[in-house]
Amino acid sequence: MRVDLFIKNAMIYNSYFKTFTQGNAAVLDGRFLYIGPRGEDGFEADKVVDAEGRWMIPGLVDIHLHIESTMVTPETFSYGLIRNGVTTIVPEPHEMANVFGLPGVTEMIRASEHCVADMFYAIPSSVPATSMETSGGSIEIEHMDALLQSETIACLGEIMNYVDVINDPDCKTNRILQHIRANYPSLIIEGHVPKLLDLDLQRIIYAGIDSDHTHQSIEGMKERIAAGMFIEIQEKSMTDEVMGYLIEHEVSEHFCFVTDDVMPDSLQRRGHLNHIVRKAIGMGMTPEKAIYAATFTPARRMKLLDRGAIAPGKIADFSLLNDLEKLTIGQVYKRGSKVYDAREDYKCAERRYAFPSYFYHSVQLPLLTEQDFAIRTEKQDGQYLGRVMTVKNGSTFTEEVHGEVEVRGGEVRWQESPYGLIATFERYGKTGSRAYGLIGGDTIRRGAIATTYSHDNHNLLVVGHSAADMMLAANEVIAGQGGFCVVEDGRVLASLRLPVGGILTEEPLERTAAEVQRLREAMEALGYHHYNPIMSISTHSLPVSPALKITDFGLIDVNRGQVVPLLMDKE
């Protein structure tokens, strides 16, 4: 019998038994035809590969991530995925949708069509994330209908505004959920429900949201699984306690591994979903169970039933591993064709201006002055309590702390306080609105950082201890049509230009990774003490992530879902 490819002498992973078995595999027309002991003399193969006893595993499947987190285009991202054995992803482009609305989604899909890795998109469900921010675009119900009718869509992306889902029956998110359940009852609905328990959690599930990828605790995970919710474990949830629970209990069908957000320097240095699998193995999970959680269960969750396993009829996406425990990848095959070999040169094609021209002109802000970093107030002169956004290492959550500040001459004298200034400026030319707050904790102690890479609205966000440095950092970002800039004493320490929507670059992954590493080091040199300072600062403007955040509407008490004043009278 003729086949395109025959792989012999492999230790082949069987997803249905979660075991490795020595054998051979035949591929025809991009799909597996046979897996078993039958030798190559039983087939007429165009190509024979001797695995030499190495491990053969399915292509890894990541069902929750945002390409924009890596700050590169889909094609460059695919290049990074393939060499790490990731052959299928479900990206949700809600960052680009916040900048451009529906065209942000469709242009990301167009940019993915010729990628080696398969990309099945999630429709952004929460654009903007809340009604308490100004974004460049929105995704409405009619846009969702258009996408579902014209594109290959995997799911409705993470429902982020869980506060309104619970408290406001008539909110936009509940209208979306009702429309999807009524018109697309089989569509998967992904969730974002940090810390919810008991009745609030079950009301979310009742609304149709049956997964959660946020930071897990043992209590929360047990409640979610017991209520039928699927858990997507990202790295920040991989605590000893959580991993111990997943290892010791029979819950393999109820969770998978995902990456969510991967910085470009991390992708370059550590890998992608393969890093998560490798880490799980290092924490005591068997390779068989860890691989299952990165192949079979995520594929089944997204109803991608043609992949995630090495079995007859499944798409022939697989990797040959040189080392199982370390998940060292030798070769990667996509639909039966070799697309990566660790022994061979592997380069990504550079493509410029792949997006519409207006994608490169999205920052509609004039250059700022030092006076733009003065907090003006109608309060009388005196001492007040100010709400301070307090950054915590180990989490992108912040705390609200109250600290004393002085008002004098109609201004909050933040420079004379122990705190820094955080400011955000609407950058789409819609309202010109801006807001100010105080910041402390594990953030910078001097200098300034400015960025348009600020989830999810991607307005200009500036943090600093010097108005002059904040002005310089902000103006560098504005002039570059988006990106990051770190400044100290009037000198630029590091910068990264992100001219595609203010959030992506078309530079190669290796170059972007090196620039992001310099950016990270510059932030740390200013005193930022965080496991991921770039992700930390970029979520200061995310009004669905506890507890105190900032948008152009003002300071947001996330748990209450309200804009709150900076200053409070002392008791």
mmCIF file with all atom_site columns, N, CA and C in Angstrom, residues 181-227:
data_model
loop_
_atom_site.group_PDB
_atom_site.id
_atom_site.type_symbol
_atom_site.label_atom_id
_atom_site.label_alt_id
_atom_site.label_comp_id
_atom_site.label_asym_id
_atom_site.label_entity_id
_atom_site.label_seq_id
_atom_site.pdbx_PDB_ins_code
_atom_site.Cartn_x
_atom_site.Cartn_y
_atom_site.Cartn_z
_atom_site.occupancy
_atom_site.B_iso_or_equiv
_atom_site.pdbx_formal_charge
_atom_site.auth_seq_id
_atom_site.auth_comp_id
_atom_site.auth_asym_id
_atom_site.auth_atom_id
_atom_site.pdbx_PDB_model_num
ATOM 1   N N  . ARG A 1 181 ? -26.074 32.002 23.017 1.00 0.00 ? 181 ARG A N  1
ATOM 2   C CA . ARG A 1 181 ? -26.751 30.777 23.448 1.00 0.00 ? 181 ARG A CA 1
ATOM 3   C C  . ARG A 1 181 ? -27.998 30.509 22.589 1.00 0.00 ? 181 ARG A C  1
ATOM 4   N N  . ALA A 1 182 ? -28.672 31.564 22.175 1.00 0.00 ? 182 ALA A N  1
ATOM 5   C CA . ALA A 1 182 ? -29.893 31.399 21.386 1.00 0.00 ? 182 ALA A CA 1
ATOM 6   C C  . ALA A 1 182 ? -29.604 31.036 19.931 1.00 0.00 ? 182 ALA A C  1
ATOM 7   N N  . ASN A 1 183 ? -28.528 31.592 19.370 1.00 0.00 ? 183 ASN A N  1
ATOM 8   C CA . ASN A 1 183 ? -28.285 31.442 17.936 1.00 0.00 ? 183 ASN A CA 1
ATOM 9   C C  . ASN A 1 183 ? -27.138 30.509 17.581 1.00 0.00 ? 183 ASN A C  1
ATOM 10  N N  . TYR A 1 184 ? -26.218 30.302 18.514 1.00 0.00 ? 184 TYR A N  1
ATOM 11  C CA . TYR A 1 184 ? -25.083 29.410 18.262 1.00 0.00 ? 184 TYR A CA 1
ATOM 12  C C  . TYR A 1 184 ? -24.893 28.520 19.492 1.00 0.00 ? 184 TYR A C  1
ATOM 13  N N  . PRO A 1 185 ? -25.868 27.669 19.793 1.00 0.00 ? 185 PRO A N  1
ATOM 14  C CA . PRO A 1 185 ? -25.847 26.925 21.061 1.00 0.00 ? 185 PRO A CA 1
ATOM 15  C C  . PRO A 1 185 ? -24.661 25.988 21.220 1.00 0.00 ? 185 PRO A C  1
ATOM 16  N N  . SER A 1 186 ? -24.011 25.610 20.138 1.00 0.00 ? 186 SER A N  1
ATOM 17  C CA . SER A 1 186 ? -22.871 24.697 20.244 1.00 0.00 ? 186 SER A CA 1
ATOM 18  C C  . SER A 1 186 ? -21.534 25.426 20.344 1.00 0.00 ? 186 SER A C  1
ATOM 19  N N  . LEU A 1 187 ? -21.552 26.766 20.285 1.00 0.00 ? 187 LEU A N  1
ATOM 20  C CA . LEU A 1 187 ? -20.301 27.519 20.332 1.00 0.00 ? 187 LEU A CA 1
ATOM 21  C C  . LEU A 1 187 ? -19.726 27.508 21.751 1.00 0.00 ? 187 LEU A C  1
ATOM 22  N N  . ILE A 1 188 ? -18.460 27.195 21.871 1.00 0.00 ? 188 ILE A N  1
ATOM 23  C CA . ILE A 1 188 ? -17.768 27.178 23.160 1.00 0.00 ? 188 ILE A CA 1
ATOM 24  C C  . ILE A 1 188 ? -17.612 28.611 23.656 1.00 0.00 ? 188 ILE A C  1
ATOM 25  N N  . ILE A 1 189 ? -17.814 28.815 24.957 1.00 0.00 ? 189 ILE A N  1
ATOM 26  C CA . ILE A 1 189 ? -17.682 30.141 25.567 1.00 0.00 ? 189 ILE A CA 1
ATOM 27  C C  . ILE A 1 189 ? -16.606 30.070 26.641 1.00 0.00 ? 189 ILE A C  1
ATOM 28  N N  . GLU A 1 190 ? -15.551 30.833 26.463 1.00 0.00 ? 190 GLU A N  1
ATOM 29  C CA . GLU A 1 190 ? -14.421 30.839 27.386 1.00 0.00 ? 190 GLU A CA 1
ATOM 30  C C  . GLU A 1 190 ? -14.598 31.905 28.471 1.00 0.00 ? 190 GLU A C  1
ATOM 31  N N  . GLY A 1 191 ? -14.003 31.653 29.643 1.00 0.00 ? 191 GLY A N  1
ATOM 32  C CA . GLY A 1 191 ? -14.211 32.543 30.769 1.00 0.00 ? 191 GLY A CA 1
ATOM 33  C C  . GLY A 1 191 ? -12.949 33.104 31.390 1.00 0.00 ? 191 GLY A C  1
ATOM 34  N N  . HIS A 1 192 ? -13.151 34.159 32.173 1.00 0.00 ? 192 HIS A N  1
ATOM 35  C CA . HIS A 1 192 ? -12.092 34.842 32.929 1.00 0.00 ? 192 HIS A CA 1
ATOM 36  C C  . HIS A 1 192 ? -12.737 35.223 34.253 1.00 0.00 ? 192 HIS A C  1
ATOM 37  N N  . VAL A 1 193 ? -12.582 34.355 35.266 1.00 0.00 ? 193 VAL A N  1
ATOM 38  C CA . VAL A 1 193 ? -13.332 34.561 36.512 1.00 0.00 ? 193 VAL A CA 1
ATOM 39  C C  . VAL A 1 193 ? -12.418 34.405 37.730 1.00 0.00 ? 193 VAL A C  1
ATOM 40  N N  . PRO A 1 194 ? -11.484 35.317 37.926 1.00 0.00 ? 194 PRO A N  1
ATOM 41  C CA . PRO A 1 194 ? -10.559 35.192 39.048 1.00 0.00 ? 194 PRO A CA 1
ATOM 42  C C  . PRO A 1 194 ? -11.253 35.245 40.402 1.00 0.00 ? 194 PRO A C  1
ATOM 43  N N  . LYS A 1 195 ? -10.940 34.283 41.249 1.00 0.00 ? 195 LYS A N  1
ATOM 44  C CA . LYS A 1 195 ? -11.326 34.271 42.664 1.00 0.00 ? 195 LYS A CA 1
ATOM 45  C C  . LYS A 1 195 ? -12.803 34.000 42.925 1.00 0.00 ? 195 LYS A C  1
ATOM 46  N N  . LEU A 1 196 ? -13.639 33.896 41.889 1.00 0.00 ? 196 LEU A N  1
ATOM 47  C CA . LEU A 1 196 ? -15.059 33.678 42.142 1.00 0.00 ? 196 LEU A CA 1
ATOM 48  C C  . LEU A 1 196 ? -15.302 32.305 42.753 1.00 0.00 ? 196 LEU A C  1
ATOM 49  N N  . LEU A 1 197 ? -16.220 32.247 43.717 1.00 0.00 ? 197 LEU A N  1
ATOM 50  C CA . LEU A 1 197 ? -16.561 31.000 44.392 1.00 0.00 ? 197 LEU A CA 1
ATOM 51  C C  . LEU A 1 197 ? -18.068 30.947 44.612 1.00 0.00 ? 197 LEU A C  1
ATOM 52  N N  . ASP A 1 198 ? -18.551 29.767 44.984 1.00 0.00 ? 198 ASP A N  1
ATOM 53  C CA . ASP A 1 198 ? -19.900 29.553 45.484 1.00 0.00 ? 198 ASP A CA 1
ATOM 54  C C  . ASP A 1 198 ? -20.955 30.055 44.486 1.00 0.00 ? 198 ASP A C  1
ATOM 55  N N  . LEU A 1 199 ? -21.919 30.824 44.955 1.00 0.00 ? 199 LEU A N  1
ATOM 56  C CA . LEU A 1 199 ? -23.038 31.225 44.106 1.00 0.00 ? 199 LEU A CA 1
ATOM 57  C C  . LEU A 1 199 ? -22.593 32.057 42.920 1.00 0.00 ? 199 LEU A C  1
ATOM 58  N N  . ASP A 1 200 ? -21.675 33.007 43.140 1.00 0.00 ? 200 ASP A N  1
ATOM 59  C CA . ASP A 1 200 ? -21.213 33.844 42.026 1.00 0.00 ? 200 ASP A CA 1
ATOM 60  C C  . ASP A 1 200 ? -20.586 32.995 40.926 1.00 0.00 ? 200 ASP A C  1
ATOM 61  N N  . LEU A 1 201 ? -19.780 32.025 41.289 1.00 0.00 ? 201 LEU A N  1
ATOM 62  C CA . LEU A 1 201 ? -19.159 31.144 40.299 1.00 0.00 ? 201 LEU A CA 1
ATOM 63  C C  . LEU A 1 201 ? -20.229 30.375 39.535 1.00 0.00 ? 201 LEU A C  1
ATOM 64  N N  . GLN A 1 202 ? -21.184 29.827 40.234 1.00 0.00 ? 202 GLN A N  1
ATOM 65  C CA . GLN A 1 202 ? -22.187 29.001 39.571 1.00 0.00 ? 202 GLN A CA 1
ATOM 66  C C  . GLN A 1 202 ? -23.145 29.830 38.736 1.00 0.00 ? 202 GLN A C  1
ATOM 67  N N  . ARG A 1 203 ? -23.324 31.079 39.070 1.00 0.00 ? 203 ARG A N  1
ATOM 68  C CA . ARG A 1 203 ? -24.115 31.965 38.205 1.00 0.00 ? 203 ARG A CA 1
ATOM 69  C C  . ARG A 1 203 ? -23.392 32.208 36.883 1.00 0.00 ? 203 ARG A C  1
ATOM 70  N N  . ILE A 1 204 ? -22.064 32.297 36.939 1.00 0.00 ? 204 ILE A N  1
ATOM 71  C CA . ILE A 1 204 ? -21.263 32.440 35.720 1.00 0.00 ? 204 ILE A CA 1
ATOM 72  C C  . ILE A 1 204 ? -21.429 31.204 34.833 1.00 0.00 ? 204 ILE A C  1
ATOM 73  N N  . ILE A 1 205 ? -21.347 30.028 35.434 1.00 0.00 ? 205 ILE A N  1
ATOM 74  C CA . ILE A 1 205 ? -21.501 28.789 34.664 1.00 0.00 ? 205 ILE A CA 1
ATOM 75  C C  . ILE A 1 205 ? -22.918 28.694 34.100 1.00 0.00 ? 205 ILE A C  1
ATOM 76  N N  . TYR A 1 206 ? -23.902 29.081 34.903 1.00 0.00 ? 206 TYR A N  1
ATOM 77  C CA . TYR A 1 206 ? -25.295 29.086 34.441 1.00 0.00 ? 206 TYR A CA 1
ATOM 78  C C  . TYR A 1 206 ? -25.463 29.977 33.210 1.00 0.00 ? 206 TYR A C  1
ATOM 79  N N  . ALA A 1 207 ? -24.677 31.058 33.151 1.00 0.00 ? 207 ALA A N  1
ATOM 80  C CA . ALA A 1 207 ? -24.750 31.982 32.008 1.00 0.00 ? 207 ALA A CA 1
ATOM 81  C C  . ALA A 1 207 ? -24.115 31.402 30.754 1.00 0.00 ? 207 ALA A C  1
ATOM 82  N N  . GLY A 1 208 ? -23.466 30.236 30.872 1.00 0.00 ? 208 GLY A N  1
ATOM 83  C CA . GLY A 1 208 ? -22.885 29.575 29.702 1.00 0.00 ? 208 GLY A CA 1
ATOM 84  C C  . GLY A 1 208 ? -21.376 29.609 29.634 1.00 0.00 ? 208 GLY A C  1
ATOM 85  N N  . ILE A 1 209 ? -20.744 30.216 30.617 1.00 0.00 ? 209 ILE A N  1
ATOM 86  C CA . ILE A 1 209 ? -19.286 30.360 30.642 1.00 0.00 ? 209 ILE A CA 1
ATOM 87  C C  . ILE A 1 209 ? -18.717 29.183 31.428 1.00 0.00 ? 209 ILE A C  1
ATOM 88  N N  . ASP A 1 210 ? -18.046 28.249 30.746 1.00 0.00 ? 210 ASP A N  1
ATOM 89  C CA . ASP A 1 210 ? -17.675 27.018 31.439 1.00 0.00 ? 210 ASP A CA 1
ATOM 90  C C  . ASP A 1 210 ? -16.182 26.693 31.380 1.00 0.00 ? 210 ASP A C  1
ATOM 91  N N  . SER A 1 211 ? -15.352 27.731 31.361 1.00 0.00 ? 211 SER A N  1
ATOM 92  C CA . SER A 1 211 ? -13.911 27.515 31.532 1.00 0.00 ? 211 SER A CA 1
ATOM 93  C C  . SER A 1 211 ? -13.327 28.709 32.278 1.00 0.00 ? 211 SER A C  1
ATOM 94  N N  . ASP A 1 212 ? -12.154 28.495 32.838 1.00 0.00 ? 212 ASP A N  1
ATOM 95  C CA . ASP A 1 212 ? -11.441 29.586 33.511 1.00 0.00 ? 212 ASP A CA 1
ATOM 96  C C  . ASP A 1 212 ? -9.948  29.351 33.355 1.00 0.00 ? 212 ASP A C  1
ATOM 97  N N  . HIS A 1 213 ? -9.231  30.402 32.968 1.00 0.00 ? 213 HIS A N  1
ATOM 98  C CA . HIS A 1 213 ? -7.777  30.284 32.788 1.00 0.00 ? 213 HIS A CA 1
ATOM 99  C C  . HIS A 1 213 ? -7.006  31.154 33.778 1.00 0.00 ? 213 HIS A C  1
ATOM 100 N N  . THR A 1 214 ? -7.699  31.786 34.723 1.00 0.00 ? 214 THR A N  1
ATOM 101 C CA . THR A 1 214 ? -7.026  32.733 35.603 1.00 0.00 ? 214 THR A CA 1
ATOM 102 C C  . THR A 1 214 ? -6.295  32.000 36.730 1.00 0.00 ? 214 THR A C  1
ATOM 103 N N  . HIS A 1 215 ? -5.647  32.772 37.590 1.00 0.00 ? 215 HIS A N  1
ATOM 104 C CA . HIS A 1 215 ? -4.806  32.226 38.663 1.00 0.00 ? 215 HIS A CA 1
ATOM 105 C C  . HIS A 1 215 ? -5.645  31.332 39.577 1.00 0.00 ? 215 HIS A C  1
ATOM 106 N N  . GLN A 1 216 ? -5.242  30.059 39.704 1.00 0.00 ? 216 GLN A N  1
ATOM 107 C CA . GLN A 1 216 ? -6.036  29.087 40.441 1.00 0.00 ? 216 GLN A CA 1
ATOM 108 C C  . GLN A 1 216 ? -5.521  28.869 41.865 1.00 0.00 ? 216 GLN A C  1
ATOM 109 N N  . SER A 1 217 ? -6.462  28.580 42.754 1.00 0.00 ? 217 SER A N  1
ATOM 110 C CA . SER A 1 217 ? -6.174  28.078 44.092 1.00 0.00 ? 217 SER A CA 1
ATOM 111 C C  . SER A 1 217 ? -6.770  26.684 44.188 1.00 0.00 ? 217 SER A C  1
ATOM 112 N N  . ILE A 1 218 ? -6.389  25.919 45.198 1.00 0.00 ? 218 ILE A N  1
ATOM 113 C CA . ILE A 1 218 ? -6.961  24.582 45.366 1.00 0.00 ? 218 ILE A CA 1
ATOM 114 C C  . ILE A 1 218 ? -8.475  24.683 45.568 1.00 0.00 ? 218 ILE A C  1
ATOM 115 N N  . GLU A 1 219 ? -8.898  25.584 46.445 1.00 0.00 ? 219 GLU A N  1
ATOM 116 C CA . GLU A 1 219 ? -10.324 25.733 46.720 1.00 0.00 ? 219 GLU A CA 1
ATOM 117 C C  . GLU A 1 219 ? -11.089 26.089 45.460 1.00 0.00 ? 219 GLU A C  1
ATOM 118 N N  . GLY A 1 220 ? -10.584 27.078 44.726 1.00 0.00 ? 220 GLY A N  1
ATOM 119 C CA . GLY A 1 220 ? -11.270 27.517 43.522 1.00 0.00 ? 220 GLY A CA 1
ATOM 120 C C  . GLY A 1 220 ? -11.287 26.451 42.443 1.00 0.00 ? 220 GLY A C  1
ATOM 121 N N  . MET A 1 221 ? -10.186 25.748 42.281 1.00 0.00 ? 221 MET A N  1
ATOM 122 C CA . MET A 1 221 ? -10.102 24.710 41.254 1.00 0.00 ? 221 MET A CA 1
ATOM 123 C C  . MET A 1 221 ? -11.063 23.568 41.553 1.00 0.00 ? 221 MET A C  1
ATOM 124 N N  . LYS A 1 222 ? -11.126 23.146 42.803 1.00 0.00 ? 222 LYS A N  1
ATOM 125 C CA . LYS A 1 222 ? -12.035 22.060 43.185 1.00 0.00 ? 222 LYS A CA 1
ATOM 126 C C  . LYS A 1 222 ? -13.489 22.466 42.943 1.00 0.00 ? 222 LYS A C  1
ATOM 127 N N  . GLU A 1 223 ? -13.840 23.688 43.295 1.00 0.00 ? 223 GLU A N  1
ATOM 128 C CA . GLU A 1 223 ? -15.206 24.152 43.065 1.00 0.00 ? 223 GLU A CA 1
ATOM 129 C C  . GLU A 1 223 ? -15.522 24.211 41.574 1.00 0.00 ? 223 GLU A C  1
ATOM 130 N N  . ARG A 1 224 ? -14.567 24.651 40.775 1.00 0.00 ? 224 ARG A N  1
ATOM 131 C CA . ARG A 1 224 ? -14.798 24.753 39.339 1.00 0.00 ? 224 ARG A CA 1
ATOM 132 C C  . ARG A 1 224 ? -15.000 23.381 38.712 1.00 0.00 ? 224 ARG A C  1
ATOM 133 N N  . ILE A 1 225 ? -14.129 22.448 39.040 1.00 0.00 ? 225 ILE A N  1
ATOM 134 C CA . ILE A 1 225 ? -14.250 21.107 38.471 1.00 0.00 ? 225 ILE A CA 1
ATOM 135 C C  . ILE A 1 225 ? -15.553 20.451 38.930 1.00 0.00 ? 225 ILE A C  1
ATOM 136 N N  . ALA A 1 226 ? -15.876 20.598 40.206 1.00 0.00 ? 226 ALA A N  1
ATOM 137 C CA . ALA A 1 226 ? -17.108 19.997 40.735 1.00 0.00 ? 226 ALA A CA 1
ATOM 138 C C  . ALA A 1 226 ? -18.352 20.540 40.043 1.00 0.00 ? 226 ALA A C  1
ATOM 139 N N  . ALA A 1 227 ? -18.283 21.780 39.575 1.00 0.00 ? 227 ALA A N  1
ATOM 140 C CA . ALA A 1 227 ? -19.423 22.408 38.910 1.00 0.00 ? 227 ALA A CA 1
ATOM 141 C C  . ALA A 1 227 ? -19.395 22.214 37.398 1.00 0.00 ? 227 ALA A C  1
#
